[in-house]
Every structure is written in C-alpha cells, then in structure tokens.
Amino acid sequence: MLRIEDLHVKIGDREVLRGINLHIAENETFILFGPNGSGKTTLLMTLMGFGNYEITSGRILFRGQDITHASIYERARLGIGMSFQRPPTIHGLKTRHLVTMCARGRDIDVEGMAQKLNMDAFLDRDINAGFSGGEIKRSELLQLMAQNPYLLLFDEPESGVDLENMKLIGATVRDVLSGGIEPRPETSMKQQRVRKRPVSGLIITHTGYILEYVNADRGQVLYNGHLCCEANPRDILDHISQYGYQECVRCLN
Ligand SMILES: Nc1ncnc2c1ncn2[C@@H]1O[C@H](COP(=O)(O)OP(=O)(O)OP(=O)(O)O)[C@@H](O)[C@H]1O
Ligand SMILES: [Mg+2]
C-alpha cells in the first residue's frame, strides 16, 4: 500500500525528517509514536502532499505509483485520506457540503453517516466553527468515511476525546480500516464477493487508547527525525511508559 524510501524533509532551514524508511502492507495498520516535536505530523503532512514540507531526497510510493511530487488533490483522488491533528475552521463552507464533496459524486447517505457519528446536528454548521475538540475529531472522521480512501492517515484521533466518544471514534476507525463502510463503486458486485477492497492505516497516538479498537501488529517510534524500535504497539507503549523516550537513543544506536 505504502512504501517510503529514505525520505528527508525540510521545513524552512530545518531538516525534520532524516531518512525515513517505512513499508505498510495492504490491510495493515501501523502505529506511530514519538515525543512532541519529533516530526510525526510532518510525516503525515508530507505523505498528503502539503507545500511547506520540502522533500530534499527519497521517495514515496503508493500502490506502486511514485507520488513523491504529486499534488494534494491527486493523492486524495488516488485514495489517500487524512484526519488532521488540528484542522482549520472554514467559514462559509457547511460540513454537509464538504462531506458531499469528499464522496466525489458517489451516492452516499450523508445523514446516516452523520448519525452514526452523532454529527447530524453539525451538518449545517460551518466546518469546525466553534466545534469542541471531540466534535472536530468526529467531523474529520465523517469526511474520511465519505472519502472512503485506501490509505487512512490519522493524526492523534483520540486527543481531546472523552471516554464515551472514544468508543464511538474507536469503533468507526475500526470500521473504515476494515473497509466495512461501503464498497467502492468501481468494483462490480462479483469482484466485491471475490476480493475485499484493501485498506491500510497509519495512526499517530500518544495514549494508545485507539489500540483497544484497531487491529495493529506493527509500530515504531519517531525520534529526532528517525524511526526506531519496531515492535508490537502495545509493547512500545509499555516501554515508553516505563523508560520514557530516552531509551530510543539507545535503540537508534
Ligand atoms: N511551519 C513550520 N515552521 C517552522 N517549524 C515547523 C513548522 N511546522 C513544524 N515545525 C517544527 O517541526 C518540528 C516537528 O513538528 P511536528 O508537528 O511534525 O511534531 P509532532 O511529532 O507531530 O509533535 P506533537 O506530538 O506535538 O504533535 C517541530 O519542532 C515544529 O516546531
Ligand atoms: Mg503532531
């Protein structure tokens, strides 16, 4: 699904990512840990193609295609979707319209999807205008459900979410990652029976709450622009809780 080869990324004069290598297989969910400021959001924003992130070397392959220099909309059309850590407020754009646009002409049940996420009362409000932290995360998820991408990038989906809403978010993340929301229209019914649509995930978490809901076997720590400590995500979380991120220096050496 995704292959990142020796990726170096600069923001302004500063090299934030210093040689990232990562492979995420079809139907695999990968968990990314790392201290504040280590470059996690930078990695996701670079994968999505945002302009402030200058790729100085390396490449990104998505489903076999080199997308290193593709634009954001090309990546979105190819099937990469992202839930942002801090998405902007967009005055004058109703949530309903953005969700409909995310579906790109597919016939989706906007109301039904919104109800599932307890977001029906938000459809006629401007995107993120006055939304609480948890409401923003649900709105992000609603857009991803409508987009129905192959690769889902989640930047801290549980931050600011209370425990009850965590159940809702966790169950929905699990659903979108299992491709269980709805089939892609380009596959015929026959194809759908034969082969399930592949969906992969890359999730950034500090708390690990999301691990209660998703099936993720692999994780790594991003430390100082390098990936290290590949292991089962739960073991990584235990390790970080016990020893802190200082152990990563040892691992990197
Ligand atoms: N537009 C920018 N201009 C200057 N520096 C930036 C910019 N965007 C990010 N950075 C810096 O790049 C570094 C990595 O930031 P990033 O947001 O990727 O960290 P993170 O690992 O996601 O942290 P957190 O856990 O706090 O979300 C930080 O030191 C940040 O200040
Ligand atoms: Mg971040």
Short mmCIF file of C-alpha atoms and ligand atoms in Angstrom, two decimals, residues 11-12 14 16-17 33-45 52-53 85-86 155-156 204 206 222, ligand 1:
data_model
loop_
_atom_site.label_atom_id
_atom_site.label_comp_id
_atom_site.label_asym_id
_atom_site.label_seq_id
_atom_site.Cartn_x
_atom_site.Cartn_y
_atom_site.Cartn_z
CA ILE A 11 10.64 22.84 6.92
CA GLY A 12 12.33 26.16 6.22
CA ARG A 14 15.44 22.77 9.40
CA VAL A 16 12.76 17.49 10.40
CA LEU A 17 12.69 14.02 8.82
CA PHE A 33 4.66 7.00 18.50
CA GLY A 34 7.09 9.77 19.33
CA PRO A 35 7.64 12.74 21.62
CA ASN A 36 6.23 16.20 20.88
CA GLY A 37 8.04 17.88 18.04
CA SER A 38 9.67 14.69 16.73
CA GLY A 39 8.15 15.06 13.25
CA LYS A 40 5.05 12.81 13.30
CA THR A 41 2.66 15.40 11.89
CA THR A 42 5.36 16.44 9.44
CA LEU A 43 5.48 12.88 8.12
CA LEU A 44 1.71 12.73 7.60
CA MET A 45 1.51 16.20 6.05
CA ASN A 52 5.52 23.70 3.42
CA TYR A 53 7.21 20.34 3.61
CA GLN A 85 -4.39 16.90 14.34
CA ARG A 86 -5.60 20.50 14.08
CA ASP A 155 -3.04 12.25 13.40
CA GLU A 156 -3.97 11.68 17.07
CA ILE A 204 -0.28 8.57 15.43
CA HIS A 206 0.34 9.31 22.44
CA LEU A 222 9.78 8.57 15.54
N1 LIG B 1 5.63 25.63 9.54
C1 LIG B 1 6.65 25.38 10.37
N2 LIG B 1 7.65 26.26 10.58
C2 LIG B 1 8.68 26.00 11.40
N3 LIG B 1 8.80 24.86 12.11
C3 LIG B 1 7.84 23.95 11.97
C4 LIG B 1 6.71 24.15 11.11
N4 LIG B 1 5.91 23.05 11.20
C5 LIG B 1 6.53 22.22 12.06
N5 LIG B 1 7.67 22.75 12.53
C6 LIG B 1 8.58 22.15 13.51
O1 LIG B 1 8.90 20.85 13.12
C7 LIG B 1 9.04 20.01 14.27
C8 LIG B 1 8.16 18.80 14.10
O2 LIG B 1 6.80 19.17 14.23
P1 LIG B 1 5.60 18.13 14.14
O3 LIG B 1 4.35 18.92 14.15
O4 LIG B 1 5.84 17.24 12.99
O5 LIG B 1 5.78 17.32 15.51
P2 LIG B 1 4.90 16.15 16.12
O6 LIG B 1 5.81 14.96 16.27
O7 LIG B 1 3.67 15.96 15.34
O8 LIG B 1 4.59 16.72 17.59
P3 LIG B 1 3.25 16.63 18.50
O9 LIG B 1 3.32 15.30 19.23
O10 LIG B 1 3.43 17.77 19.47
O11 LIG B 1 2.05 16.78 17.63
C9 LIG B 1 8.67 20.87 15.47
O12 LIG B 1 9.83 21.31 16.11
C10 LIG B 1 7.90 22.03 14.85
O13 LIG B 1 8.02 23.21 15.60
#
